[in-house]
Structures are given as structure tokens and as C-alpha cells.
Short mmCIF file of C-alpha atoms in Angstrom, two decimals:
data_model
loop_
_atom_site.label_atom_id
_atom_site.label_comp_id
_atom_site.label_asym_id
_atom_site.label_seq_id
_atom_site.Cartn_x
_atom_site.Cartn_y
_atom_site.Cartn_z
CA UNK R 1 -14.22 -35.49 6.17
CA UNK R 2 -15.43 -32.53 3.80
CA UNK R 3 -17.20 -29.67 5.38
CA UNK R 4 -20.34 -28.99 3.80
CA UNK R 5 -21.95 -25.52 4.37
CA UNK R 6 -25.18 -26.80 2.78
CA UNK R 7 -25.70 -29.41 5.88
CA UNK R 8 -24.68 -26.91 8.83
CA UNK R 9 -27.60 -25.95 10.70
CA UNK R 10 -28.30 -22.52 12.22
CA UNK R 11 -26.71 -23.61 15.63
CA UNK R 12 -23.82 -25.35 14.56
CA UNK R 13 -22.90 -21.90 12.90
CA UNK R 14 -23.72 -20.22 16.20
CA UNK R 15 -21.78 -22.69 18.68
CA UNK R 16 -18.92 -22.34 16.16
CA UNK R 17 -18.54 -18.23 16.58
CA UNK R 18 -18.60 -18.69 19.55
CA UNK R 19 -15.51 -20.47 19.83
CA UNK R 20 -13.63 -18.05 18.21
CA UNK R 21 -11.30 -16.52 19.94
CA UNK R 22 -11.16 -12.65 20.15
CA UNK R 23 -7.38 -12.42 20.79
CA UNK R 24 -6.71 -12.61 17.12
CA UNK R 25 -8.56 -9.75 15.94
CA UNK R 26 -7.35 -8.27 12.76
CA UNK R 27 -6.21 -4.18 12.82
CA UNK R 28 -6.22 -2.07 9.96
CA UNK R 29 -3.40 0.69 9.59
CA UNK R 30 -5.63 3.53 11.40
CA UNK R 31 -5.50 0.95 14.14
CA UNK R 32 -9.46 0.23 14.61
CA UNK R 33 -10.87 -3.25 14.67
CA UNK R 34 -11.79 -4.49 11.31
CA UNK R 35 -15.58 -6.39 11.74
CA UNK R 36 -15.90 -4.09 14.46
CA UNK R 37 -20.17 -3.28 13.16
CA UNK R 38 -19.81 -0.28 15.30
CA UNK R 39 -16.44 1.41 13.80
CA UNK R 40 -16.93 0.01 10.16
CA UNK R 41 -19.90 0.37 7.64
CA UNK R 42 -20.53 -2.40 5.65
CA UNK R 43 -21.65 -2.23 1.64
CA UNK R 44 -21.77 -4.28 -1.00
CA UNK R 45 -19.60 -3.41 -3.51
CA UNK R 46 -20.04 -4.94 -7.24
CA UNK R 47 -16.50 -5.57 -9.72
CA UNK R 48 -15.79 -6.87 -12.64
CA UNK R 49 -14.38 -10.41 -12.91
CA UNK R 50 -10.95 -9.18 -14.11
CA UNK R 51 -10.82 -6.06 -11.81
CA UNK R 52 -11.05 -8.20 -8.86
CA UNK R 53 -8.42 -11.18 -10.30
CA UNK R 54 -6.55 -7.88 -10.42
CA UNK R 55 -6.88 -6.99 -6.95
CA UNK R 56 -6.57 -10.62 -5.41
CA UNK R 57 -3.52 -11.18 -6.97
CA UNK R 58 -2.20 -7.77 -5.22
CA UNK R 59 -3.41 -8.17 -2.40
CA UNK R 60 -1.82 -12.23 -2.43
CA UNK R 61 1.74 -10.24 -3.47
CA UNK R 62 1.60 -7.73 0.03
CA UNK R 63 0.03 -11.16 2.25
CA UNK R 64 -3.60 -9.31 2.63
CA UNK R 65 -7.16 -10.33 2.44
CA UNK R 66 -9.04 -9.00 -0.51
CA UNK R 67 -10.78 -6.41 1.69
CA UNK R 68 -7.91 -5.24 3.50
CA UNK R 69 -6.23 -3.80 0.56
CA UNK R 70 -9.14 -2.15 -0.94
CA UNK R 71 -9.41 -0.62 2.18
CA UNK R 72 -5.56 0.20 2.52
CA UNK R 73 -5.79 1.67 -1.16
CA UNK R 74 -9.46 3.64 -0.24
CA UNK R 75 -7.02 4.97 2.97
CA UNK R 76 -4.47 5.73 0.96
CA UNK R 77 -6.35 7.85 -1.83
CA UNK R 78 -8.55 9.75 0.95
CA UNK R 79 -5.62 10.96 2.88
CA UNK R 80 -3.43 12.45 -0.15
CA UNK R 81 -6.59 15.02 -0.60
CA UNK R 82 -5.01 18.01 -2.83
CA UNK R 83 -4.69 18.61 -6.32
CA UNK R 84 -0.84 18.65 -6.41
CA UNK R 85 -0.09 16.08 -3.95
CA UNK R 86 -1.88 13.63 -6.68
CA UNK R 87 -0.68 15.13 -9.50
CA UNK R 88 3.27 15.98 -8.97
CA UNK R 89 4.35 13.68 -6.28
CA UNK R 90 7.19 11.51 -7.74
CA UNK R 91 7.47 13.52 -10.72
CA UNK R 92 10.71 14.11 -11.83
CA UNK R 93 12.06 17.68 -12.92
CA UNK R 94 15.24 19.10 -14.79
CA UNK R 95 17.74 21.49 -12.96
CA UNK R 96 16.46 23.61 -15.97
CA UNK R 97 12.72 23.88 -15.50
CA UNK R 98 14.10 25.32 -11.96
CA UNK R 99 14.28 29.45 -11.74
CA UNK R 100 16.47 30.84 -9.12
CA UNK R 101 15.96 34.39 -10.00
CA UNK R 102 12.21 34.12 -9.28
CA UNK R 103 11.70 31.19 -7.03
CA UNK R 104 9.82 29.26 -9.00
CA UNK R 105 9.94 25.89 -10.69
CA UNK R 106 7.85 24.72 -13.76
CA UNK R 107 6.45 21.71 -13.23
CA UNK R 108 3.71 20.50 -16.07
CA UNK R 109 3.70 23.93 -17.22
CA UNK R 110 2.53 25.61 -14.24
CA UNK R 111 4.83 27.46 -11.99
CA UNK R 112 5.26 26.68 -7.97
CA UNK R 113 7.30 28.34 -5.18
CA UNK R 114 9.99 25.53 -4.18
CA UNK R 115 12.15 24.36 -1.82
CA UNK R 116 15.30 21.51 -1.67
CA UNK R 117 14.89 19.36 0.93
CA UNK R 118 18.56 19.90 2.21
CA UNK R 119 18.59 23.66 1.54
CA UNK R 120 21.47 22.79 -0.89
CA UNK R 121 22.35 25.26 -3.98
CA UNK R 122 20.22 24.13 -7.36
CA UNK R 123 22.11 22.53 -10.20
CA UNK R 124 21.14 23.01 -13.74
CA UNK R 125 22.39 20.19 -14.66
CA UNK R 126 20.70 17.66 -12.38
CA UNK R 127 17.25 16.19 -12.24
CA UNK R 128 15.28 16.87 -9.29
CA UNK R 129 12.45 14.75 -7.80
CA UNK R 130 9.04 16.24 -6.40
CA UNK R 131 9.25 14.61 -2.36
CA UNK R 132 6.24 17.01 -0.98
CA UNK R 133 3.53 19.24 -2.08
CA UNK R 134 1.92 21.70 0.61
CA UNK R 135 -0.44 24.45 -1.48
CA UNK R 136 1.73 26.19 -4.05
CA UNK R 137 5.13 25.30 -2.82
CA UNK R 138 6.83 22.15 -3.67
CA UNK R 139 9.79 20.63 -2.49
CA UNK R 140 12.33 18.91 -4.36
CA UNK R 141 15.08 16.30 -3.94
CA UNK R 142 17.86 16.29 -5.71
CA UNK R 143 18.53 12.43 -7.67
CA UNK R 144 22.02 11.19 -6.48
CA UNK R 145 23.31 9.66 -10.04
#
């Protein structure tokens, strides 16, 4: 038999939520109960066809609902607030564009205070790999070749 939306009454739709069981509620990664009207606000929220392909087929790849990983990537983007924690994180750095005399590393042309993540000596010759960004100081990770 085919379900067909179009023939459901009003209180068939009723008698079947509430059947549902509440057990299975779904949890986002803050931990609050998605559906939840009085933790979440709801919106409509318009996309282009081949944006949202886009982000269906993502979301299908990490095993989420549509809405789950917009909200995972809205999460995401909130929480990594500062200038330099969007802009250097992951970016890689020579040994060279690293000055020991003054502290300082060059990083897209501007200059930060660093640190190494293991406190270990810098080498010119390596690249180093920007792990952390806190105001003006970075701190680097050396990239085992």
C-alpha cells in the first residue's frame, strides 16, 4: 500500500505523533534537543537548487540530515569568531618567514608573536604549520617530513 499525504486527514496526522516515541530524540553537538520549539528558532531559509544538491550530498557523505549539517557548519563558523583564527589556521609557513631575533613570524605579510607547540628550537629549513591563533600570537607546529 502507498501512503498518500493528500488523503490523511487532520487526525490521522495527530494520532500518528502521538505514537512517536520520545526516546529517540535527535542531539546536536552543543547537546540541546533539536525540534525542541523552546531551545531552537525556526526560519525559513531560501537556496539555490545547486547550493543545496551541494549540501545534501555532504551532509549524505558525514550520515546527517540536511539541517543538521547546516547547523553543524553555522556552529562551526560562530565559534571560530577572530580575524586570525579564520584567516591563518592551517596555513603553512617556512622556517624562513620565522625571526628568532625578534620573536616574530611573517605570516601573509603581517608579523605575529609565536610560539612552537613543543617549545622545540626553530629550523630554517623546515615548514611550520599554524595549530592556534589567540590575539597576536600564533603558535606553530613543526611538519614531520
Amino acid at each position: 500500500m502507498k501512503f498518500d499525504l493528500f488523503n490523511v486527514k487532520r487526525n490521522d496526522i495527530m494520532m500518528i505523533s502521538k505514537d512517536i516515541k520520545t526516546e529517540n530524540t535527535l542531539t546536536n553537538e552543543s547537546g540541546h534537543i533539536m525540534g525542541d520549539k523552546e531551545t531552537e528558532k525556526r526560519f525559513l531559509l531560501r537556496l539555490s537548487n545547486r547550493l543545496y544538491e551541494r549540501l545534501a550530498a555532504e551532509a549524505t557523505e558525514k550520515d546527517k540530515s540536511v539541517n543538521a549539517y547546516i547547523v553543524g557548519l553555522l556552529e562551526a563558523a560562530v565559534t571560530n569568531t577572530n580575524f586570525e583564527h579564520r584567516q591563518f589556521i592551517g596555513q603553512v609557513v617556512s622556517g624562513k618567514e620565522i625571526y628568532i631575533e625578534s620573536g616574530l613570524v611573517s605570516v601573509s605579510g603581517i608579523y605575529y608573536r609565536y610560539l612552537i607547540d613543543d617549545n622545540s628550537k626553530v629550523d630554517k629549513q623546515a615548514k611550520y604549520t599554524v595549530i592556534e591563533a589567540n590575539g597576536n600570537i600564533l603558535t606553530l607546529r613543526k611538519i614531520k617530513e
